[in-house]
């Protein structure tokens, strides 16, 4: 059991009040950790420390900040097994996926910062002006539980790199990894107040941080509902707000595509991390003439996604999994439980609603899977016979549920793909690269994967429409934490 009773504020562990938040193991339902429930006073102390640290940290040479981040990367790499175990125990990700992706990805993000710092256009002449980029100030980073350390690294690493100071409020559902990060930050020797960690709920610690007048930027990843509330709260003090929100991402399979590869790959990208992925390709848009064939392939490919105990899983997802041809037929990609009982009930509630609204189950269903009488397991589920207005087609389920949608003609495929309030991610499959690129250009989404291409953690990441605004990762991730100043020269 991992127990933390302090927040990390102003370079030291400061004892918290008596409020505690229990952290549950999704595979067993048992409590495996405990963290403090931060209050308004904790939020205020952390913001004050970050504000005090900002002048010196922002004036520290970029090379020195980069060197500290390099040291931090090394210290986290040395803790990678403990970090992966924490994420297995609090998120339920299978062990090999936790090691390769949940820990591997944030390490790659951290490691990339010193080089990216050299690519920022810090100064540019425009006529008689010099346009300079400066760190934006005190950043509040609020993160979700599904890829907890990745989402923290995507905000904290670039903010610190460019000279901002940070208050992190991680998800109260999966906070243990953030405490391990704070231990490494301390050991790395960052000056007091440059990085602060306050745990707690969104309604309490979160809202106090977002509303604080000394915060310059709020960088939020989470649900669209919380993003809307955060945007409204931050508006009162006219803060910069970056919102990385939900998705209902379409996978458009054109009529000339390799259907077997497209459907099998699509299942992996719908079910990865038990469907708890903001970019999950949760809608598969299939030519009506090939729907029956797609259903058959999907029904048999579900067998490639066995439910497992995440702690003992050994299917061997390697770091290079992101570079592999994921999902080719026969590729096994194991699923753990979903994160909590509430999440399981929400997902199975959607599965029931799909059946009630008249969609047809091709695989899975709402019943508890055989052999799993404890833990929050959901059967990987595929629906066909859907219509665009159904809740299972429109709303983010955040579980292993895939909806097939049939189309006649490319225009209808594009209309269906764009037909939700979200626009985070999309995919296109075609035997003709030009045709795929043309359809990708018509999709209203922040990233489009073509013919099974993999996620690129150095390309900009973010949403169109109600999937949010702002971009993270790569050079764009650093620029998100910069202000722009024009110096008019005589
Ligand atoms: P959530 O919105 O419930 O919580 C996310 C974080 O926000 C948590 O730290 C929570 O405590 C905090 N929070 C909630 N309400 C708040 C408020 N009023 N004020 C301040 N802070 C508040 O989301 P979740 O359940 O943790 O994560 C799942 C959601 O995140 C899904 O909708 C998913 O699509 C989305 N997500 C988006 C991305 C992306 O990059 N676009 C990535 C991962 C997850």
Short mmCIF file of C-alpha atoms and ligand atoms in Angstrom, two decimals:
data_model
loop_
_atom_site.label_atom_id
_atom_site.label_comp_id
_atom_site.label_asym_id
_atom_site.label_seq_id
_atom_site.Cartn_x
_atom_site.Cartn_y
_atom_site.Cartn_z
CA UNK A 1 0.00 0.00 0.00
CA UNK A 2 1.38 3.41 -1.06
CA UNK A 3 0.38 6.08 1.49
CA UNK A 4 1.18 9.77 1.15
CA UNK A 5 0.15 12.29 3.81
CA UNK A 6 1.83 15.48 2.56
CA UNK A 7 1.73 17.81 -0.40
CA UNK A 8 4.95 18.90 -2.09
CA UNK A 9 5.03 22.71 -1.79
CA UNK A 10 7.93 25.17 -1.88
CA UNK A 11 10.58 22.49 -2.15
CA UNK A 12 9.48 20.37 0.82
CA UNK A 13 6.84 17.87 1.89
CA UNK A 14 4.26 19.78 3.92
CA UNK A 15 1.90 17.86 6.18
CA UNK A 16 -1.66 18.00 4.91
CA UNK A 17 -4.88 18.23 6.94
CA UNK A 18 -6.77 15.12 7.93
CA UNK A 19 -8.80 14.68 4.74
CA UNK A 20 -7.74 11.62 2.73
CA UNK A 21 -8.63 10.10 -0.63
CA UNK A 22 -8.48 6.31 -1.03
CA UNK A 23 -7.01 4.87 -4.22
CA UNK A 24 -8.56 1.60 -5.40
CA UNK A 25 -7.09 -1.28 -7.40
CA UNK A 26 -9.36 -1.76 -10.45
CA UNK A 27 -8.50 -5.46 -10.69
CA UNK A 28 -9.61 -6.30 -7.15
CA UNK A 29 -11.68 -3.37 -5.90
CA UNK A 30 -9.40 -3.19 -2.86
CA UNK A 31 -7.82 0.01 -1.53
CA UNK A 32 -4.12 0.13 -2.47
CA UNK A 33 -3.16 3.67 -1.59
CA UNK A 34 -4.11 6.87 0.13
CA UNK A 35 -3.35 10.52 -0.63
CA UNK A 36 -4.28 13.83 1.03
CA UNK A 37 -7.39 15.73 -0.01
CA UNK A 38 -6.07 19.24 -0.66
CA UNK A 39 -7.99 22.31 0.44
CA UNK A 40 -8.17 26.00 -0.48
CA UNK A 41 -5.27 26.66 1.93
CA UNK A 42 -3.07 24.03 0.22
CA UNK A 43 -3.91 25.47 -3.20
CA UNK A 44 -3.09 29.01 -2.03
CA UNK A 45 0.22 27.93 -0.47
CA UNK A 46 1.27 26.16 -3.66
CA UNK A 47 0.36 29.10 -5.91
CA UNK A 48 2.21 31.51 -3.58
CA UNK A 49 5.32 29.30 -3.73
CA UNK A 50 5.14 29.09 -7.53
CA UNK A 51 4.69 32.87 -7.82
CA UNK A 52 7.71 33.51 -5.57
CA UNK A 53 9.86 31.10 -7.57
CA UNK A 54 8.90 32.48 -10.99
CA UNK A 55 11.26 35.52 -11.29
CA UNK A 56 14.43 33.51 -10.62
CA UNK A 57 13.39 30.38 -12.54
CA UNK A 58 12.30 32.33 -15.62
CA UNK A 59 15.66 34.13 -15.59
CA UNK A 60 17.65 30.88 -15.27
CA UNK A 61 19.52 30.10 -18.52
CA UNK A 62 17.62 27.65 -20.72
CA UNK A 63 20.62 25.30 -20.72
CA UNK A 64 20.49 25.05 -16.91
CA UNK A 65 16.76 24.35 -16.93
CA UNK A 66 17.32 21.71 -19.62
CA UNK A 67 20.08 20.11 -17.54
CA UNK A 68 17.76 19.81 -14.53
CA UNK A 69 15.11 18.20 -16.71
CA UNK A 70 17.71 15.74 -17.99
CA UNK A 71 18.57 14.86 -14.40
CA UNK A 72 14.88 14.40 -13.64
CA UNK A 73 14.48 12.09 -16.65
CA UNK A 74 17.31 9.91 -15.35
CA UNK A 75 15.84 9.76 -11.83
CA UNK A 76 12.44 8.78 -13.20
CA UNK A 77 13.99 6.16 -15.46
CA UNK A 78 15.61 4.69 -12.34
CA UNK A 79 12.11 4.47 -10.77
CA UNK A 80 10.39 3.07 -13.85
CA UNK A 81 9.43 -0.27 -12.32
CA UNK A 82 7.88 1.39 -9.28
CA UNK A 83 6.06 3.88 -11.49
CA UNK A 84 4.71 1.11 -13.73
CA UNK A 85 3.58 -0.89 -10.68
CA UNK A 86 1.77 2.17 -9.28
CA UNK A 87 -0.04 2.71 -12.58
CA UNK A 88 -0.99 -0.97 -12.82
CA UNK A 89 -2.44 -0.73 -9.31
CA UNK A 90 -4.33 2.54 -9.77
CA UNK A 91 -5.38 2.50 -13.46
CA UNK A 92 -5.51 -1.25 -14.14
CA UNK A 93 -3.39 -1.09 -17.29
CA UNK A 94 -1.76 -4.45 -18.09
CA UNK A 95 1.82 -4.55 -16.81
CA UNK A 96 3.59 -4.63 -20.15
CA UNK A 97 1.48 -1.75 -21.49
CA UNK A 98 2.07 0.23 -18.29
CA UNK A 99 5.83 -0.18 -18.64
CA UNK A 100 6.02 0.49 -22.38
CA UNK A 101 3.44 3.23 -22.79
CA UNK A 102 2.29 4.60 -19.44
CA UNK A 103 5.91 5.08 -18.33
CA UNK A 104 7.81 4.92 -21.63
CA UNK A 105 5.90 7.78 -23.23
CA UNK A 106 6.40 10.35 -20.45
CA UNK A 107 10.09 9.47 -20.26
CA UNK A 108 10.36 10.21 -24.00
CA UNK A 109 8.52 13.52 -23.55
CA UNK A 110 10.81 14.57 -20.71
CA UNK A 111 13.93 13.52 -22.57
CA UNK A 112 12.94 15.60 -25.62
CA UNK A 113 12.74 18.96 -23.80
CA UNK A 114 16.39 20.10 -23.88
CA UNK A 115 16.54 19.66 -27.67
CA UNK A 116 13.15 21.33 -28.21
CA UNK A 117 14.28 24.32 -26.14
CA UNK A 118 16.87 24.96 -28.86
CA UNK A 119 14.12 25.10 -31.50
CA UNK A 120 12.01 27.84 -29.88
CA UNK A 121 12.11 31.11 -31.82
CA UNK A 122 12.95 33.25 -28.77
CA UNK A 123 13.52 36.45 -30.75
CA UNK A 124 12.53 37.68 -34.19
CA UNK A 125 12.88 41.07 -35.88
CA UNK A 126 9.75 42.58 -37.44
CA UNK A 127 10.49 46.01 -38.96
CA UNK A 128 11.67 48.22 -36.09
CA UNK A 129 10.48 45.74 -33.47
CA UNK A 130 12.05 42.77 -31.78
CA UNK A 131 9.43 40.15 -30.97
CA UNK A 132 10.50 38.09 -27.97
CA UNK A 133 8.96 35.01 -26.38
CA UNK A 134 8.83 34.84 -22.59
CA UNK A 135 7.59 32.25 -20.10
CA UNK A 136 3.91 32.87 -19.36
CA UNK A 137 4.13 32.71 -15.55
CA UNK A 138 2.52 30.40 -12.99
CA UNK A 139 0.95 27.34 -14.60
CA UNK A 140 -1.71 25.17 -13.01
CA UNK A 141 -1.72 21.70 -14.57
CA UNK A 142 -4.83 19.57 -13.96
CA UNK A 143 -4.69 16.04 -15.28
CA UNK A 144 -6.88 12.91 -15.62
CA UNK A 145 -6.32 9.29 -14.65
CA UNK A 146 -6.24 7.36 -17.91
CA UNK A 147 -2.62 8.02 -18.98
CA UNK A 148 -1.75 9.82 -15.76
CA UNK A 149 2.01 10.26 -16.03
CA UNK A 150 1.92 10.94 -19.77
CA UNK A 151 -0.58 13.74 -19.30
CA UNK A 152 1.45 15.19 -16.43
CA UNK A 153 4.67 15.10 -18.47
CA UNK A 154 2.94 16.68 -21.49
CA UNK A 155 2.26 19.78 -19.35
CA UNK A 156 4.89 19.89 -16.61
CA UNK A 157 7.95 19.15 -18.77
CA UNK A 158 7.46 21.94 -21.35
CA UNK A 159 6.20 24.45 -18.75
CA UNK A 160 9.32 23.96 -16.62
CA UNK A 161 11.56 23.87 -19.69
CA UNK A 162 10.50 27.32 -20.91
CA UNK A 163 10.78 28.89 -17.44
CA UNK A 164 7.26 28.71 -16.02
CA UNK A 165 6.64 27.50 -12.49
CA UNK A 166 4.01 24.83 -11.92
CA UNK A 167 1.34 23.66 -9.53
CA UNK A 168 0.23 20.16 -10.48
CA UNK A 169 -3.11 18.76 -9.38
CA UNK A 170 -3.22 15.18 -10.63
CA UNK A 171 -6.35 13.07 -10.84
CA UNK A 172 -7.58 11.95 -7.43
CA UNK A 173 -8.39 8.58 -9.06
CA UNK A 174 -4.76 7.79 -10.03
CA UNK A 175 -2.48 10.13 -8.05
CA UNK A 176 0.24 7.75 -6.81
CA UNK A 177 2.50 8.18 -9.84
CA UNK A 178 2.47 11.96 -9.33
CA UNK A 179 3.86 11.55 -5.81
CA UNK A 180 6.68 9.42 -7.20
CA UNK A 181 7.35 12.18 -9.73
CA UNK A 182 7.49 14.79 -6.95
CA UNK A 183 10.05 12.64 -5.09
CA UNK A 184 12.21 12.61 -8.22
CA UNK A 185 11.79 16.38 -8.73
CA UNK A 186 13.00 16.92 -5.17
CA UNK A 187 15.98 14.63 -5.64
CA UNK A 188 16.87 16.35 -8.92
CA UNK A 189 17.33 19.62 -7.01
CA UNK A 190 14.85 21.98 -8.65
CA UNK A 191 14.72 25.28 -6.72
CA UNK A 192 11.91 25.49 -4.12
CA UNK A 193 8.53 26.48 -5.56
CA UNK A 194 9.39 25.71 -9.19
CA UNK A 195 7.30 22.51 -9.05
CA UNK A 196 4.50 21.98 -6.53
CA UNK A 197 2.10 19.10 -6.08
CA UNK A 198 -1.34 19.45 -4.50
CA UNK A 199 -3.67 16.50 -4.57
CA UNK A 200 -7.43 16.61 -4.12
CA UNK A 201 -10.75 16.63 -5.88
CA UNK A 202 -11.68 18.85 -8.79
CA UNK A 203 -14.47 20.52 -6.88
CA UNK A 204 -12.17 21.48 -4.00
CA UNK A 205 -8.43 21.82 -4.69
CA UNK A 206 -9.03 22.02 -8.46
CA UNK A 207 -11.50 24.90 -8.44
CA UNK A 208 -9.42 26.89 -5.94
CA UNK A 209 -6.39 26.60 -8.20
CA UNK A 210 -8.29 27.50 -11.36
CA UNK A 211 -9.85 30.56 -9.70
CA UNK A 212 -6.65 31.88 -8.07
CA UNK A 213 -5.77 35.35 -9.34
CA UNK A 214 -1.99 34.72 -9.27
CA UNK A 215 -2.22 31.87 -11.79
CA UNK A 216 -1.44 32.86 -15.38
CA UNK A 217 -2.19 29.67 -17.31
CA UNK A 218 -4.47 26.70 -16.66
CA UNK A 219 -3.60 23.63 -18.68
CA UNK A 220 -6.35 21.05 -18.31
CA UNK A 221 -6.86 17.55 -19.65
CA UNK A 222 -10.07 15.74 -18.81
CA UNK A 223 -13.75 15.55 -19.63
CA UNK A 224 -15.55 18.13 -21.72
CA UNK A 225 -17.95 18.81 -18.83
CA UNK A 226 -15.11 19.69 -16.43
CA UNK A 227 -13.35 21.68 -19.18
CA UNK A 228 -16.43 23.81 -19.68
CA UNK A 229 -16.61 24.56 -15.93
CA UNK A 230 -12.87 25.32 -15.75
CA UNK A 231 -13.06 27.66 -18.74
CA UNK A 232 -15.88 29.56 -17.07
CA UNK A 233 -14.08 29.82 -13.71
CA UNK A 234 -10.80 30.92 -15.31
CA UNK A 235 -12.60 33.59 -17.34
CA UNK A 236 -13.26 35.60 -14.16
CA UNK A 237 -9.56 36.46 -13.96
CA UNK A 238 -8.92 36.27 -17.75
CA UNK A 239 -6.39 33.45 -17.59
CA UNK A 240 -4.98 31.62 -20.58
CA UNK A 241 -6.70 28.22 -20.68
CA UNK A 242 -5.68 25.14 -22.68
CA UNK A 243 -8.30 22.42 -22.81
CA UNK A 244 -7.58 18.85 -23.92
CA UNK A 245 -11.00 17.20 -23.69
CA UNK A 246 -12.94 14.16 -24.75
CA UNK A 247 -13.41 12.46 -28.08
CA UNK A 248 -15.61 10.12 -30.15
CA UNK A 249 -13.14 9.47 -32.88
CA UNK A 250 -14.12 8.02 -36.27
CA UNK A 251 -12.16 5.42 -38.22
CA UNK A 252 -13.16 5.83 -41.88
CA UNK A 253 -12.57 2.69 -43.93
CA UNK A 254 -12.88 3.50 -47.64
CA UNK A 255 -14.21 0.88 -50.05
CA UNK A 256 -10.76 0.02 -51.50
CA UNK A 257 -9.09 -0.58 -48.11
CA UNK A 258 -7.59 -3.84 -46.83
CA UNK A 259 -10.62 -4.57 -44.65
CA UNK A 260 -9.06 -7.28 -42.54
CA UNK A 261 -6.08 -5.12 -41.53
CA UNK A 262 -8.24 -2.02 -41.05
CA UNK A 263 -10.79 -3.71 -38.80
CA UNK A 264 -8.20 -5.56 -36.70
CA UNK A 265 -6.11 -2.40 -36.24
CA UNK A 266 -9.29 -0.44 -35.52
CA UNK A 267 -10.22 -2.81 -32.71
CA UNK A 268 -6.83 -2.31 -31.06
CA UNK A 269 -7.21 1.46 -31.26
CA UNK A 270 -10.76 1.31 -29.92
CA UNK A 271 -9.91 -1.02 -27.04
CA UNK A 272 -6.42 0.15 -26.01
CA UNK A 273 -6.24 0.82 -22.25
CA UNK A 274 -9.71 -0.80 -22.03
CA UNK A 275 -11.12 1.95 -24.24
CA UNK A 276 -10.08 4.61 -21.73
CA UNK A 277 -8.11 6.59 -24.28
CA UNK A 278 -9.20 10.06 -25.36
CA UNK A 279 -8.20 9.27 -28.96
CA UNK A 280 -9.92 5.85 -28.97
CA UNK A 281 -11.26 5.14 -32.46
CA UNK A 282 -14.65 4.29 -31.01
CA UNK A 283 -16.62 4.60 -34.28
CA UNK A 284 -15.77 2.48 -37.32
CA UNK A 285 -17.27 3.87 -40.52
CA UNK A 286 -17.63 1.06 -43.04
CA UNK A 287 -18.99 0.84 -46.63
CA UNK A 288 -22.50 -0.61 -46.41
CA UNK A 289 -21.62 -3.25 -49.04
CA UNK A 290 -18.82 -4.55 -46.79
CA UNK A 291 -20.58 -4.21 -43.42
CA UNK A 292 -21.35 -7.92 -42.99
CA UNK A 293 -17.72 -8.79 -43.75
CA UNK A 294 -16.49 -6.13 -41.29
CA UNK A 295 -18.82 -7.50 -38.59
CA UNK A 296 -17.40 -11.00 -39.10
CA UNK A 297 -13.80 -9.82 -38.91
CA UNK A 298 -14.57 -7.75 -35.78
CA UNK A 299 -16.40 -10.63 -34.09
CA UNK A 300 -13.42 -12.94 -34.52
CA UNK A 301 -10.77 -10.26 -33.80
CA UNK A 302 -12.33 -9.64 -30.37
CA UNK A 303 -10.68 -12.92 -29.38
CA UNK A 304 -7.34 -11.12 -29.78
CA UNK A 305 -8.29 -8.93 -26.80
CA UNK A 306 -8.40 -11.26 -23.80
CA UNK A 307 -9.24 -9.85 -20.38
CA UNK A 308 -6.32 -10.29 -17.98
CA UNK A 309 -5.16 -9.61 -14.46
CA UNK A 310 -3.04 -6.50 -15.16
CA UNK A 311 -0.44 -7.26 -12.50
CA UNK A 312 0.45 -10.70 -13.85
CA UNK A 313 -0.09 -10.05 -17.57
CA UNK A 314 2.97 -10.86 -19.66
CA UNK A 315 1.82 -10.53 -23.25
CA UNK A 316 4.97 -8.56 -23.83
CA UNK A 317 4.04 -5.16 -25.27
CA UNK A 318 7.44 -3.64 -25.95
CA UNK A 319 8.35 0.06 -26.15
CA UNK A 320 8.51 -0.46 -29.88
CA UNK A 321 4.83 -1.35 -29.81
CA UNK A 322 4.17 2.19 -30.91
CA UNK A 323 6.26 1.51 -33.97
CA UNK A 324 4.83 -1.90 -34.72
CA UNK A 325 2.00 -2.70 -37.04
CA UNK A 326 -0.40 -2.96 -34.15
CA UNK A 327 -3.48 -4.98 -34.62
CA UNK A 328 -2.62 -7.05 -37.61
CA UNK A 329 -4.73 -10.13 -37.54
CA UNK A 330 -3.68 -12.48 -34.78
CA UNK A 331 -1.94 -9.75 -32.75
CA UNK A 332 -2.93 -10.19 -29.12
CA UNK A 333 -3.58 -7.06 -27.13
CA UNK A 334 -4.75 -7.79 -23.62
CA UNK A 335 -7.28 -5.67 -21.71
CA UNK A 336 -7.33 -4.98 -17.99
CA UNK A 337 -10.37 -3.81 -16.05
CA UNK A 338 -11.77 -0.27 -16.34
CA UNK A 339 -10.66 2.11 -13.63
CA UNK A 340 -13.49 2.00 -11.09
CA UNK A 341 -16.87 0.52 -10.24
CA UNK A 342 -18.47 3.82 -11.27
CA UNK A 343 -16.73 3.67 -14.65
CA UNK A 344 -17.79 0.04 -15.16
CA UNK A 345 -21.41 0.94 -14.35
CA UNK A 346 -21.27 3.89 -16.73
CA UNK A 347 -19.86 1.75 -19.57
CA UNK A 348 -22.27 -1.15 -19.07
CA UNK A 349 -25.10 1.41 -18.82
CA UNK A 350 -24.15 2.65 -22.30
CA UNK A 351 -24.05 -0.92 -23.60
CA UNK A 352 -27.57 -1.49 -22.27
CA UNK A 353 -28.74 1.79 -23.78
CA UNK A 354 -27.35 0.73 -27.17
CA UNK A 355 -29.35 -2.50 -27.03
CA UNK A 356 -32.47 -0.60 -25.94
CA UNK A 357 -32.07 1.89 -28.78
CA UNK A 358 -32.01 -0.99 -31.27
CA UNK A 359 -28.30 -1.46 -32.06
CA UNK A 360 -27.15 -5.05 -32.62
CA UNK A 361 -24.42 -6.71 -30.52
CA UNK A 362 -21.73 -8.27 -32.72
CA UNK A 363 -19.56 -9.16 -29.71
CA UNK A 364 -19.55 -8.60 -25.96
CA UNK A 365 -22.43 -7.20 -23.93
CA UNK A 366 -23.23 -5.71 -20.54
CA UNK A 367 -22.92 -8.90 -18.45
CA UNK A 368 -19.93 -9.45 -16.13
CA UNK A 369 -17.35 -11.48 -18.08
CA UNK A 370 -16.95 -15.15 -17.15
CA UNK A 371 -14.04 -15.87 -14.83
CA UNK A 372 -13.91 -12.34 -13.36
CA UNK A 373 -16.01 -12.30 -10.25
CA UNK A 374 -14.13 -9.36 -8.75
CA UNK A 375 -12.63 -6.19 -10.20
CA UNK A 376 -14.17 -3.78 -12.68
CA UNK A 377 -14.05 -5.81 -15.90
CA UNK A 378 -16.13 -5.05 -18.98
CA UNK A 379 -16.43 -7.37 -22.00
CA UNK A 380 -14.97 -5.82 -25.16
CA UNK A 381 -18.10 -4.97 -27.09
CA UNK A 382 -18.88 -4.28 -30.75
CA UNK A 383 -22.19 -2.86 -31.98
CA UNK A 384 -23.53 -2.78 -35.52
CA UNK A 385 -26.89 -1.62 -36.89
CA UNK A 386 -26.34 1.76 -35.25
CA UNK A 387 -27.89 5.05 -36.31
CA UNK A 388 -26.17 8.44 -35.97
CA UNK A 389 -28.48 9.78 -33.24
CA UNK A 390 -27.89 6.94 -30.75
CA UNK A 391 -26.21 7.83 -27.46
CA UNK A 392 -23.58 5.09 -28.04
CA UNK A 393 -22.64 6.84 -31.31
CA UNK A 394 -22.67 10.42 -30.03
CA UNK A 395 -21.29 10.24 -26.51
CA UNK A 396 -17.85 9.40 -25.19
CA UNK A 397 -18.22 6.06 -23.36
CA UNK A 398 -14.59 5.67 -22.25
CA UNK A 399 -14.73 1.90 -22.19
CA UNK A 400 -14.11 -0.98 -24.65
CA UNK A 401 -17.13 -0.29 -26.85
CA UNK A 402 -16.90 0.06 -30.63
CA UNK A 403 -19.78 1.17 -32.90
CA UNK A 404 -19.86 0.22 -36.56
CA UNK A 405 -21.59 2.82 -38.77
CA UNK A 406 -22.51 1.98 -42.39
CA UNK A 407 -22.28 4.51 -45.25
CA UNK A 408 -23.10 4.83 -48.93
CA UNK A 409 -20.52 6.98 -50.72
CA UNK A 410 -17.56 9.02 -49.55
CA UNK A 411 -19.58 12.17 -48.76
CA UNK A 412 -21.75 10.26 -46.32
CA UNK A 413 -18.66 8.69 -44.73
CA UNK A 414 -17.22 12.17 -44.12
CA UNK A 415 -20.56 13.50 -42.81
CA UNK A 416 -20.87 10.60 -40.36
CA UNK A 417 -17.24 11.02 -39.27
CA UNK A 418 -17.77 14.73 -38.58
CA UNK A 419 -21.22 14.18 -37.08
CA UNK A 420 -20.49 14.48 -33.36
CA UNK A 421 -19.59 17.45 -31.14
CA UNK A 422 -16.04 16.10 -30.80
CA UNK A 423 -12.97 16.45 -33.02
CA UNK A 424 -9.93 15.02 -31.26
CA UNK A 425 -8.70 12.28 -33.55
CA UNK A 426 -9.73 10.34 -36.67
CA UNK A 427 -8.37 7.68 -39.00
CA UNK A 428 -8.67 6.86 -42.70
CA UNK A 429 -7.93 3.66 -44.58
CA UNK A 430 -7.58 3.43 -48.38
CA UNK A 431 -5.41 1.54 -50.87
CA UNK A 432 -4.86 4.91 -52.57
CA UNK A 433 -2.66 7.26 -50.50
CA UNK A 434 -3.92 10.38 -52.32
CA UNK A 435 -7.53 9.43 -51.71
CA UNK A 436 -6.82 8.82 -48.02
CA UNK A 437 -5.09 12.20 -47.74
CA UNK A 438 -8.01 13.97 -49.46
CA UNK A 439 -10.50 12.44 -47.02
CA UNK A 440 -8.19 13.25 -44.08
CA UNK A 441 -8.32 16.87 -45.20
CA UNK A 442 -12.12 16.86 -44.87
CA UNK A 443 -12.12 15.49 -41.32
CA UNK A 444 -12.56 18.04 -38.51
CA UNK A 445 -10.06 16.59 -36.05
CA UNK A 446 -6.71 17.58 -34.57
CA UNK A 447 -4.94 14.44 -35.80
CA UNK A 448 -5.72 11.85 -38.46
CA UNK A 449 -3.99 8.44 -38.63
CA UNK A 450 -3.65 7.19 -42.18
CA UNK A 451 -3.62 3.45 -42.95
CA UNK A 452 -2.83 2.36 -39.40
CA UNK A 453 -0.09 4.92 -38.76
CA UNK A 454 1.00 5.16 -35.16
CA UNK A 455 0.77 7.92 -32.56
CA UNK A 456 3.62 10.45 -32.74
CA UNK A 457 4.43 11.95 -29.33
CA UNK A 458 6.38 14.81 -30.93
CA UNK A 459 3.62 16.03 -33.26
CA UNK A 460 1.05 18.56 -31.98
CA UNK A 461 -1.85 17.01 -30.09
CA UNK A 462 -5.22 18.61 -29.42
CA UNK A 463 -8.80 18.97 -30.47
CA UNK A 464 -11.22 20.67 -32.82
CA UNK A 465 -14.77 21.53 -31.72
CA UNK A 466 -15.67 20.42 -28.18
CA UNK A 467 -12.52 18.30 -27.89
CA UNK A 468 -10.82 21.50 -26.74
CA UNK A 469 -8.32 24.09 -27.85
CA UNK A 470 -4.59 24.55 -27.62
CA UNK A 471 -1.94 22.01 -28.58
CA UNK A 472 0.41 19.85 -26.52
CA UNK A 473 3.57 17.84 -27.27
CA UNK A 474 6.63 18.61 -29.38
CA UNK A 475 7.58 22.23 -30.04
CA UNK A 476 3.88 23.21 -29.92
CA UNK A 477 3.79 21.99 -26.33
CA UNK A 478 6.52 24.46 -25.34
CA UNK A 479 4.94 27.35 -27.23
CA UNK A 480 1.74 26.85 -25.26
CA UNK A 481 3.54 28.18 -22.18
CA UNK A 482 5.07 31.28 -23.81
CA UNK A 483 3.91 34.87 -23.94
CA UNK A 484 4.80 37.17 -26.83
CA UNK A 485 6.25 40.65 -26.30
CA UNK A 486 7.01 43.29 -28.96
CA UNK A 487 9.93 45.59 -28.17
CA UNK A 488 9.63 48.70 -30.33
CA UNK A 489 13.19 49.82 -31.05
CA UNK A 490 14.13 53.46 -31.77
P1 LIG B 1 -12.38 14.62 -15.26
O1 LIG B 1 -12.76 15.77 -16.11
O2 LIG B 1 -13.39 14.06 -14.34
O3 LIG B 1 -11.13 15.00 -14.34
C1 LIG B 1 -9.91 15.42 -14.88
C2 LIG B 1 -9.17 16.26 -13.85
O4 LIG B 1 -9.89 17.46 -13.63
C3 LIG B 1 -9.04 15.61 -12.47
O5 LIG B 1 -7.80 15.98 -11.91
C4 LIG B 1 -10.18 16.24 -11.69
O6 LIG B 1 -9.97 16.28 -10.29
C5 LIG B 1 -10.16 17.64 -12.26
N1 LIG B 1 -11.43 18.37 -12.19
C6 LIG B 1 -12.68 17.89 -12.38
N2 LIG B 1 -13.58 18.88 -12.24
C7 LIG B 1 -12.89 20.01 -11.96
C8 LIG B 1 -13.25 21.35 -11.71
N3 LIG B 1 -14.52 21.74 -11.68
N4 LIG B 1 -12.28 22.26 -11.44
C9 LIG B 1 -10.98 21.90 -11.45
N5 LIG B 1 -10.57 20.63 -11.67
C10 LIG B 1 -11.51 19.69 -11.95
O7 LIG B 1 -11.82 13.52 -16.27
P2 LIG B 1 -11.28 12.07 -15.94
O8 LIG B 1 -12.45 11.22 -15.63
O9 LIG B 1 -10.15 12.13 -14.97
O10 LIG B 1 -10.64 11.65 -17.34
C11 LIG B 1 -11.39 11.17 -18.38
C12 LIG B 1 -11.72 12.27 -19.39
O11 LIG B 1 -10.54 12.92 -19.82
C13 LIG B 1 -12.35 11.73 -20.64
O12 LIG B 1 -13.42 12.57 -21.02
C14 LIG B 1 -11.24 11.81 -21.67
O13 LIG B 1 -11.64 11.90 -22.99
C15 LIG B 1 -10.52 13.02 -21.24
N6 LIG B 1 -9.15 13.00 -21.74
C16 LIG B 1 -8.77 13.87 -22.71
C17 LIG B 1 -7.49 13.83 -23.22
C18 LIG B 1 -7.04 14.78 -24.27
O14 LIG B 1 -5.84 14.99 -24.38
N7 LIG B 1 -7.90 15.37 -25.06
C19 LIG B 1 -6.57 12.91 -22.72
C20 LIG B 1 -7.00 12.03 -21.74
C21 LIG B 1 -8.28 12.09 -21.25
#
